[in-house]
Every structure is written in C-alpha cells, then in structure tokens.
C-alpha cells in the first residue's frame, strides 16, 4: 500500500468531500446525531467548503493536503489561523480525516506533518469521547489544555489540545 500525500487540486474536491463525510460517518456514529451525519445536503456542503479553499485568499491563509491511494482520496487535512480568541496569531488544525481502512498506515501522521510545521504552536478541537483520535494527537505532541466547547453544528462536546 503506497499512500501519496500531496497538495490538492480543484479536481480533488469531490474526493475531499467524500472522505470528509464518510470518515465522519465511520467515526462519529453514536457520538453525533444521525440527522447531521446523514443529512441529505451533507456531501454538497462539504463540496462547497472544499471548493472555497481554492480562492486565492484562502490558499494564502490555509494549508491543505490530501492522502491518495490508487488514485482515490483517502485522507484530508487543513491548518489555518486559529479562531480562538486566546490563540490569536497561532495556527489551528481544523481537519484531519482518513478512512478507518487506512488507520495505522502512517497517512494521518504524514498529513499532519505536511500541514503543520513541527515547531509552530498548533491547537485543535477533538470530539470527546474520541479516544483513538486523542491518542493519535498525544503521540504527536498535543496535550489537553483544559478547554472545552460544544460544537454548534453537531452538538458534540470537544476538548482542545495544543502543542
């Protein structure tokens, strides 16, 4: 299995949206409401999100990478300016999703390394509970900082992790 991590191109939007939606469905079943995970417009909203990345202003603000296996997008990651008032001027990992079938392959680590500079302060919000993701982030130098929030879109409690 040879996974290639690379910069995305506009033709990747459908694959990026698909892995985003399907990885949520795999990971968050029982954590997020089915109404969110299986909303009829979910894939279309994610296509719009990923299409918007390709504007010049967004490409200047965000770093995005995709993982590809045999011509199919199997993972996606995105870092950008933090939205948190106490982390202004720092970067935030907004997206790191892969299919369960490639967990343990190193693709997630390579995506993280590609979008996040190793020495830059970086924060992220991760669903709680999501022990696998939290363990992955701990392995890569992140620690919970005690902050929690409830995601407005899906109602899931999240903890913030920083490095």
XYZ file of C-alpha atoms in Angstrom:
163
model
C 0.000 0.000 0.000
C 1.642 3.216 -1.186
C -0.089 6.325 0.049
C 0.906 9.613 -1.548
C 0.439 12.840 0.438
C 0.271 15.905 -1.774
C -1.226 19.329 -2.316
C -4.812 19.181 -3.553
C -6.018 20.377 -6.949
C -9.537 21.552 -7.754
C -10.401 18.195 -9.325
C -9.931 16.641 -5.854
C -12.933 18.488 -4.358
C -15.367 15.573 -4.781
C -12.917 13.111 -3.218
C -12.101 15.518 -0.382
C -15.795 15.977 0.392
C -16.413 12.234 0.183
C -13.647 11.290 2.651
C -14.731 14.132 4.945
C -18.350 12.919 5.073
C -17.687 9.168 5.081
C -14.965 9.372 7.734
C -17.395 11.298 9.955
C -19.998 8.593 9.389
C -17.446 5.893 10.293
C -16.034 7.710 13.313
C -18.898 9.628 14.859
C -21.750 7.111 14.653
C -23.344 7.201 18.105
C -21.489 10.414 19.016
C -23.135 12.813 16.551
C -26.816 12.817 15.683
C -27.720 10.801 12.578
C -29.511 13.927 11.338
C -26.071 15.546 10.992
C -24.170 12.514 9.685
C -26.764 11.564 7.091
C -28.210 14.967 6.188
C -29.227 14.973 2.511
C -27.115 18.061 1.820
C -24.059 16.995 3.877
C -21.880 15.998 0.916
C -22.884 19.115 -1.030
C -21.990 21.385 1.912
C -18.579 19.728 2.162
C -18.028 20.161 -1.589
C -18.745 23.873 -1.133
C -16.331 24.028 1.807
C -13.515 22.396 -0.136
C -14.251 24.382 -3.312
C -13.905 27.594 -1.299
C -10.354 26.620 -0.351
C -9.249 27.226 -3.928
C -9.781 31.006 -3.791
C -6.511 32.923 -3.665
C -7.212 34.469 -0.258
C -7.991 31.082 1.300
C -4.947 29.437 -0.256
C -2.836 32.144 1.348
C -4.384 31.524 4.807
C -4.780 27.740 4.875
C -2.512 24.759 4.284
C -4.332 21.715 2.929
C -3.077 18.267 1.967
C -4.692 15.090 0.707
C -3.668 11.457 1.035
C -4.193 9.375 -2.082
C -4.160 5.612 -2.544
C -4.508 4.092 -6.003
C -5.957 7.331 -7.397
C -8.553 7.695 -4.607
C -8.525 10.393 -1.918
C -8.364 8.559 1.439
C -7.488 11.432 3.762
C -7.531 15.210 4.057
C -6.043 17.757 6.469
C -6.254 21.538 6.872
C -4.495 24.070 9.109
C -5.350 27.764 9.247
C -5.423 30.788 11.538
C -6.899 29.927 14.934
C -10.456 31.084 15.593
C -9.891 31.063 19.359
C -9.516 34.492 20.974
C -6.840 33.191 23.355
C -4.804 31.657 20.497
C -4.726 34.627 18.090
C -1.706 34.644 15.806
C -1.367 30.875 16.099
C -2.484 28.078 13.788
C -5.286 25.576 14.291
C -5.726 22.102 12.850
C -9.310 22.235 11.591
C -9.406 18.987 9.628
C -7.610 15.650 9.786
C -9.799 12.845 8.495
C -8.949 9.475 6.984
C -10.919 6.351 6.261
C -10.780 3.725 9.026
C -9.318 1.305 6.488
C -6.056 3.265 6.462
C -5.784 3.938 10.204
C -2.333 2.822 11.340
C -0.808 3.249 7.864
C 1.035 6.460 8.720
C -1.159 8.544 6.405
C -2.598 10.615 9.260
C 0.878 11.374 10.604
C 2.103 12.372 7.150
C -0.922 14.619 6.618
C -0.303 16.287 9.981
C 3.396 16.786 9.196
C 2.526 18.256 5.790
C 0.057 20.900 7.009
C 1.555 21.659 10.440
C 5.075 22.973 10.838
C 6.795 20.887 13.556
C 7.881 23.868 15.684
C 4.804 26.078 15.320
C 2.264 26.337 18.137
C -0.799 24.441 16.966
C -4.184 23.795 18.544
C -7.133 21.595 17.633
C -10.569 20.634 18.907
C -11.346 16.923 19.122
C -14.610 15.189 19.979
C -14.870 13.843 23.496
C -15.161 10.900 23.580
C -12.896 10.007 20.682
C -10.104 8.025 22.367
C -8.399 6.911 19.157
C -8.035 10.467 17.834
C -6.979 11.805 21.231
C -4.286 9.099 21.485
C -3.080 9.932 17.959
C -2.726 13.606 18.850
C -0.951 12.804 22.143
C 1.504 10.662 20.183
C 2.218 13.728 18.046
C 2.910 16.070 20.956
C -0.537 17.500 21.707
C -1.900 17.735 25.250
C -5.348 18.775 26.508
C -5.267 22.328 27.852
C -8.479 22.066 29.894
C -10.671 23.998 27.439
C -13.969 22.506 26.284
C -16.703 23.617 23.920
C -19.857 22.289 22.327
C -19.794 22.325 18.529
C -22.662 24.439 17.191
C -23.180 22.299 14.087
C -23.398 18.873 15.678
C -23.808 19.393 19.440
C -20.708 17.323 20.262
C -18.555 18.222 23.260
C -14.948 18.849 22.243
C -11.703 19.282 24.146
C -8.881 21.494 22.964
C -5.417 20.038 22.577
C -2.291 22.123 21.993
C 1.386 21.663 21.243
